[in-house]
Amino acid sequence: MSPLFRVIIILVCLGTSLFLHRSIKKAKMRIEESIFWLLFSILLLVFAIFPFVPDFMARSLGIYSTPNFLFLLVIFILLLRLFHTHVELGKLEEKVNRIVQDMALDERKEREREKHLEVEQEDSQ
């Protein structure tokens, strides 16, 4: 891995960490969400500081160059994150649908109560 590539990775990791810190501080991002990005940044930082680790991993997997291995690893990790996000989104959509259905049933019951009260008032007059 070239020194320039290592410096770029280190700068991106530091920038990401600063951005995460600011986002958490301004309450734009929850701590739980930022843990993934922080760990991801730390992993890349370790790879940039200790280039023999990704070199060894790339050779062990039969990948020609370390940058190719890093790009493949990043793509794989981001695909896993995307899958996890879609699963969470599906759960949230189910919750929203359930809440909307509950609200619609509550509104219907309220309208029926109002009609029933109107009928009782008319009967009592």
PDB file of C-alpha atoms in Angstrom:
ATOM      1  CA  MET A   1       0.000   0.000   0.000  1.00  0.00           C
ATOM      2  CA  SER A   2       1.489   3.336  -1.039  1.00  0.00           C
ATOM      3  CA  PRO A   3       2.258   6.000   1.564  1.00  0.00           C
ATOM      4  CA  LEU A   4      -0.092   8.449  -0.179  1.00  0.00           C
ATOM      5  CA  PHE A   5      -2.970   5.966   0.001  1.00  0.00           C
ATOM      6  CA  ARG A   6      -2.255   5.370   3.694  1.00  0.00           C
ATOM      7  CA  VAL A   7      -2.251   9.131   4.405  1.00  0.00           C
ATOM      8  CA  ILE A   8      -5.553   9.524   2.550  1.00  0.00           C
ATOM      9  CA  ILE A   9      -7.113   6.726   4.589  1.00  0.00           C
ATOM     10  CA  ILE A  10      -5.870   8.257   7.842  1.00  0.00           C
ATOM     11  CA  LEU A  11      -7.230  11.702   6.904  1.00  0.00           C
ATOM     12  CA  VAL A  12     -10.602  10.269   5.891  1.00  0.00           C
ATOM     13  CA  CYS A  13     -10.810   8.311   9.156  1.00  0.00           C
ATOM     14  CA  LEU A  14     -10.008  11.376  11.217  1.00  0.00           C
ATOM     15  CA  GLY A  15     -12.507  13.470   9.255  1.00  0.00           C
ATOM     16  CA  THR A  16     -15.164  10.812   9.741  1.00  0.00           C
ATOM     17  CA  SER A  17     -14.490  10.705  13.473  1.00  0.00           C
ATOM     18  CA  LEU A  18     -14.804  14.487  13.748  1.00  0.00           C
ATOM     19  CA  PHE A  19     -18.015  14.451  11.730  1.00  0.00           C
ATOM     20  CA  LEU A  20     -19.467  11.704  13.948  1.00  0.00           C
ATOM     21  CA  HIS A  21     -18.527  13.592  17.087  1.00  0.00           C
ATOM     22  CA  ARG A  22     -20.203  16.768  15.791  1.00  0.00           C
ATOM     23  CA  SER A  23     -23.302  14.918  14.642  1.00  0.00           C
ATOM     24  CA  ILE A  24     -23.740  13.234  18.000  1.00  0.00           C
ATOM     25  CA  LYS A  25     -23.139  16.486  19.860  1.00  0.00           C
ATOM     26  CA  LYS A  26     -25.778  18.319  17.770  1.00  0.00           C
ATOM     27  CA  ALA A  27     -28.175  15.370  18.190  1.00  0.00           C
ATOM     28  CA  LYS A  28     -28.291  14.737  14.441  1.00  0.00           C
ATOM     29  CA  MET A  29     -27.204  11.135  14.900  1.00  0.00           C
ATOM     30  CA  ARG A  30     -27.866   8.647  17.639  1.00  0.00           C
ATOM     31  CA  ILE A  31     -24.932   7.073  19.420  1.00  0.00           C
ATOM     32  CA  GLU A  32     -26.125   3.582  18.430  1.00  0.00           C
ATOM     33  CA  GLU A  33     -26.008   4.495  14.733  1.00  0.00           C
ATOM     34  CA  SER A  34     -22.598   6.089  14.977  1.00  0.00           C
ATOM     35  CA  ILE A  35     -20.965   3.032  16.578  1.00  0.00           C
ATOM     36  CA  PHE A  36     -20.918   1.215  13.226  1.00  0.00           C
ATOM     37  CA  TRP A  37     -19.242   4.133  11.469  1.00  0.00           C
ATOM     38  CA  LEU A  38     -16.764   4.623  14.272  1.00  0.00           C
ATOM     39  CA  LEU A  39     -15.757   0.943  14.248  1.00  0.00           C
ATOM     40  CA  PHE A  40     -15.530   1.016  10.462  1.00  0.00           C
ATOM     41  CA  SER A  41     -13.285   4.069  10.650  1.00  0.00           C
ATOM     42  CA  ILE A  42     -11.105   2.447  13.316  1.00  0.00           C
ATOM     43  CA  LEU A  43     -10.708  -0.672  11.164  1.00  0.00           C
ATOM     44  CA  LEU A  44      -9.520   1.395   8.208  1.00  0.00           C
ATOM     45  CA  LEU A  45      -7.237   3.412  10.495  1.00  0.00           C
ATOM     46  CA  VAL A  46      -5.627   0.220  11.808  1.00  0.00           C
ATOM     47  CA  PHE A  47      -5.140  -0.968   8.228  1.00  0.00           C
ATOM     48  CA  ALA A  48      -3.492   2.345   7.311  1.00  0.00           C
ATOM     49  CA  ILE A  49      -1.201   2.388  10.356  1.00  0.00           C
ATOM     50  CA  PHE A  50      -0.258  -1.284  10.105  1.00  0.00           C
ATOM     51  CA  PRO A  51      -0.171  -2.003   6.356  1.00  0.00           C
ATOM     52  CA  PHE A  52       1.211  -5.508   6.866  1.00  0.00           C
ATOM     53  CA  VAL A  53      -2.216  -6.608   8.190  1.00  0.00           C
ATOM     54  CA  PRO A  54      -4.191  -5.937   4.980  1.00  0.00           C
ATOM     55  CA  ASP A  55      -1.189  -7.090   2.914  1.00  0.00           C
ATOM     56  CA  PHE A  56      -1.229 -10.440   4.687  1.00  0.00           C
ATOM     57  CA  MET A  57      -5.007 -10.733   4.404  1.00  0.00           C
ATOM     58  CA  ALA A  58      -4.931  -9.897   0.699  1.00  0.00           C
ATOM     59  CA  ARG A  59      -2.221 -12.476   0.004  1.00  0.00           C
ATOM     60  CA  SER A  60      -4.037 -15.075   2.096  1.00  0.00           C
ATOM     61  CA  LEU A  61      -7.180 -14.576   0.022  1.00  0.00           C
ATOM     62  CA  GLY A  62      -5.259 -14.579  -3.261  1.00  0.00           C
ATOM     63  CA  ILE A  63      -6.021 -10.944  -4.051  1.00  0.00           C
ATOM     64  CA  TYR A  64      -3.342  -9.307  -6.183  1.00  0.00           C
ATOM     65  CA  SER A  65      -3.045  -5.924  -4.491  1.00  0.00           C
ATOM     66  CA  THR A  66      -3.836  -4.533  -1.076  1.00  0.00           C
ATOM     67  CA  PRO A  67      -5.931  -1.586  -2.376  1.00  0.00           C
ATOM     68  CA  ASN A  68      -8.093  -4.072  -4.273  1.00  0.00           C
ATOM     69  CA  PHE A  69      -8.561  -6.031  -1.056  1.00  0.00           C
ATOM     70  CA  LEU A  70      -9.463  -2.860   0.852  1.00  0.00           C
ATOM     71  CA  PHE A  71     -12.012  -1.800  -1.765  1.00  0.00           C
ATOM     72  CA  LEU A  72     -13.517  -5.289  -1.766  1.00  0.00           C
ATOM     73  CA  LEU A  73     -13.685  -5.292   2.039  1.00  0.00           C
ATOM     74  CA  VAL A  74     -15.295  -1.841   2.132  1.00  0.00           C
ATOM     75  CA  ILE A  75     -17.880  -2.848  -0.468  1.00  0.00           C
ATOM     76  CA  PHE A  76     -18.665  -6.038   1.448  1.00  0.00           C
ATOM     77  CA  ILE A  77     -19.042  -4.233   4.785  1.00  0.00           C
ATOM     78  CA  LEU A  78     -21.227  -1.522   3.245  1.00  0.00           C
ATOM     79  CA  LEU A  79     -23.429  -4.148   1.601  1.00  0.00           C
ATOM     80  CA  LEU A  80     -23.899  -5.805   4.991  1.00  0.00           C
ATOM     81  CA  ARG A  81     -24.791  -2.422   6.485  1.00  0.00           C
ATOM     82  CA  LEU A  82     -27.243  -1.787   3.646  1.00  0.00           C
ATOM     83  CA  PHE A  83     -28.913  -5.146   4.266  1.00  0.00           C
ATOM     84  CA  HIS A  84     -29.188  -4.403   7.986  1.00  0.00           C
ATOM     85  CA  THR A  85     -30.655  -0.971   7.222  1.00  0.00           C
ATOM     86  CA  HIS A  86     -33.277  -2.515   4.922  1.00  0.00           C
ATOM     87  CA  VAL A  87     -34.263  -5.005   7.620  1.00  0.00           C
ATOM     88  CA  GLU A  88     -34.657  -2.161  10.122  1.00  0.00           C
ATOM     89  CA  LEU A  89     -36.627  -0.124   7.578  1.00  0.00           C
ATOM     90  CA  GLY A  90     -38.992  -3.046   7.038  1.00  0.00           C
ATOM     91  CA  LYS A  91     -39.600  -3.298  10.780  1.00  0.00           C
ATOM     92  CA  LEU A  92     -40.301   0.436  10.989  1.00  0.00           C
ATOM     93  CA  GLU A  93     -42.715   0.271   8.040  1.00  0.00           C
ATOM     94  CA  GLU A  94     -44.606  -2.529   9.790  1.00  0.00           C
ATOM     95  CA  LYS A  95     -44.831  -0.444  12.959  1.00  0.00           C
ATOM     96  CA  VAL A  96     -46.081   2.578  11.014  1.00  0.00           C
ATOM     97  CA  ASN A  97     -48.726   0.466   9.262  1.00  0.00           C
ATOM     98  CA  ARG A  98     -49.871  -0.969  12.588  1.00  0.00           C
ATOM     99  CA  ILE A  99     -50.060   2.498  14.168  1.00  0.00           C
ATOM    100  CA  VAL A 100     -52.022   3.899  11.206  1.00  0.00           C
ATOM    101  CA  GLN A 101     -54.452   0.972  11.369  1.00  0.00           C
ATOM    102  CA  ASP A 102     -54.897   1.455  15.123  1.00  0.00           C
ATOM    103  CA  MET A 103     -55.524   5.170  14.619  1.00  0.00           C
ATOM    104  CA  ALA A 104     -58.096   4.456  11.898  1.00  0.00           C
ATOM    105  CA  LEU A 105     -59.911   2.000  14.167  1.00  0.00           C
ATOM    106  CA  ASP A 106     -59.873   4.511  17.040  1.00  0.00           C
ATOM    107  CA  GLU A 107     -61.287   7.230  14.774  1.00  0.00           C
ATOM    108  CA  ARG A 108     -64.020   4.885  13.584  1.00  0.00           C
ATOM    109  CA  LYS A 109     -64.945   3.984  17.165  1.00  0.00           C
ATOM    110  CA  GLU A 110     -65.044   7.675  18.074  1.00  0.00           C
ATOM    111  CA  ARG A 111     -67.364   8.471  15.136  1.00  0.00           C
ATOM    112  CA  GLU A 112     -69.637   5.577  16.132  1.00  0.00           C
ATOM    113  CA  ARG A 113     -69.738   6.861  19.734  1.00  0.00           C
ATOM    114  CA  GLU A 114     -70.617  10.356  18.513  1.00  0.00           C
ATOM    115  CA  LYS A 115     -73.415   8.985  16.307  1.00  0.00           C
ATOM    116  CA  HIS A 116     -74.695   6.874  19.180  1.00  0.00           C
ATOM    117  CA  LEU A 117     -74.702   9.919  21.487  1.00  0.00           C
ATOM    118  CA  GLU A 118     -76.551  11.978  18.863  1.00  0.00           C
ATOM    119  CA  VAL A 119     -79.171   9.259  18.489  1.00  0.00           C
ATOM    120  CA  GLU A 120     -79.601   9.061  22.287  1.00  0.00           C
ATOM    121  CA  GLN A 121     -79.974  12.839  22.527  1.00  0.00           C
ATOM    122  CA  GLU A 122     -82.609  12.865  19.766  1.00  0.00           C
ATOM    123  CA  ASP A 123     -84.501  10.022  21.442  1.00  0.00           C
ATOM    124  CA  SER A 124     -84.501  11.785  24.793  1.00  0.00           C
ATOM    125  CA  GLN A 125     -86.056  14.957  23.312  1.00  0.00           C
TER     126      GLN A 125
END
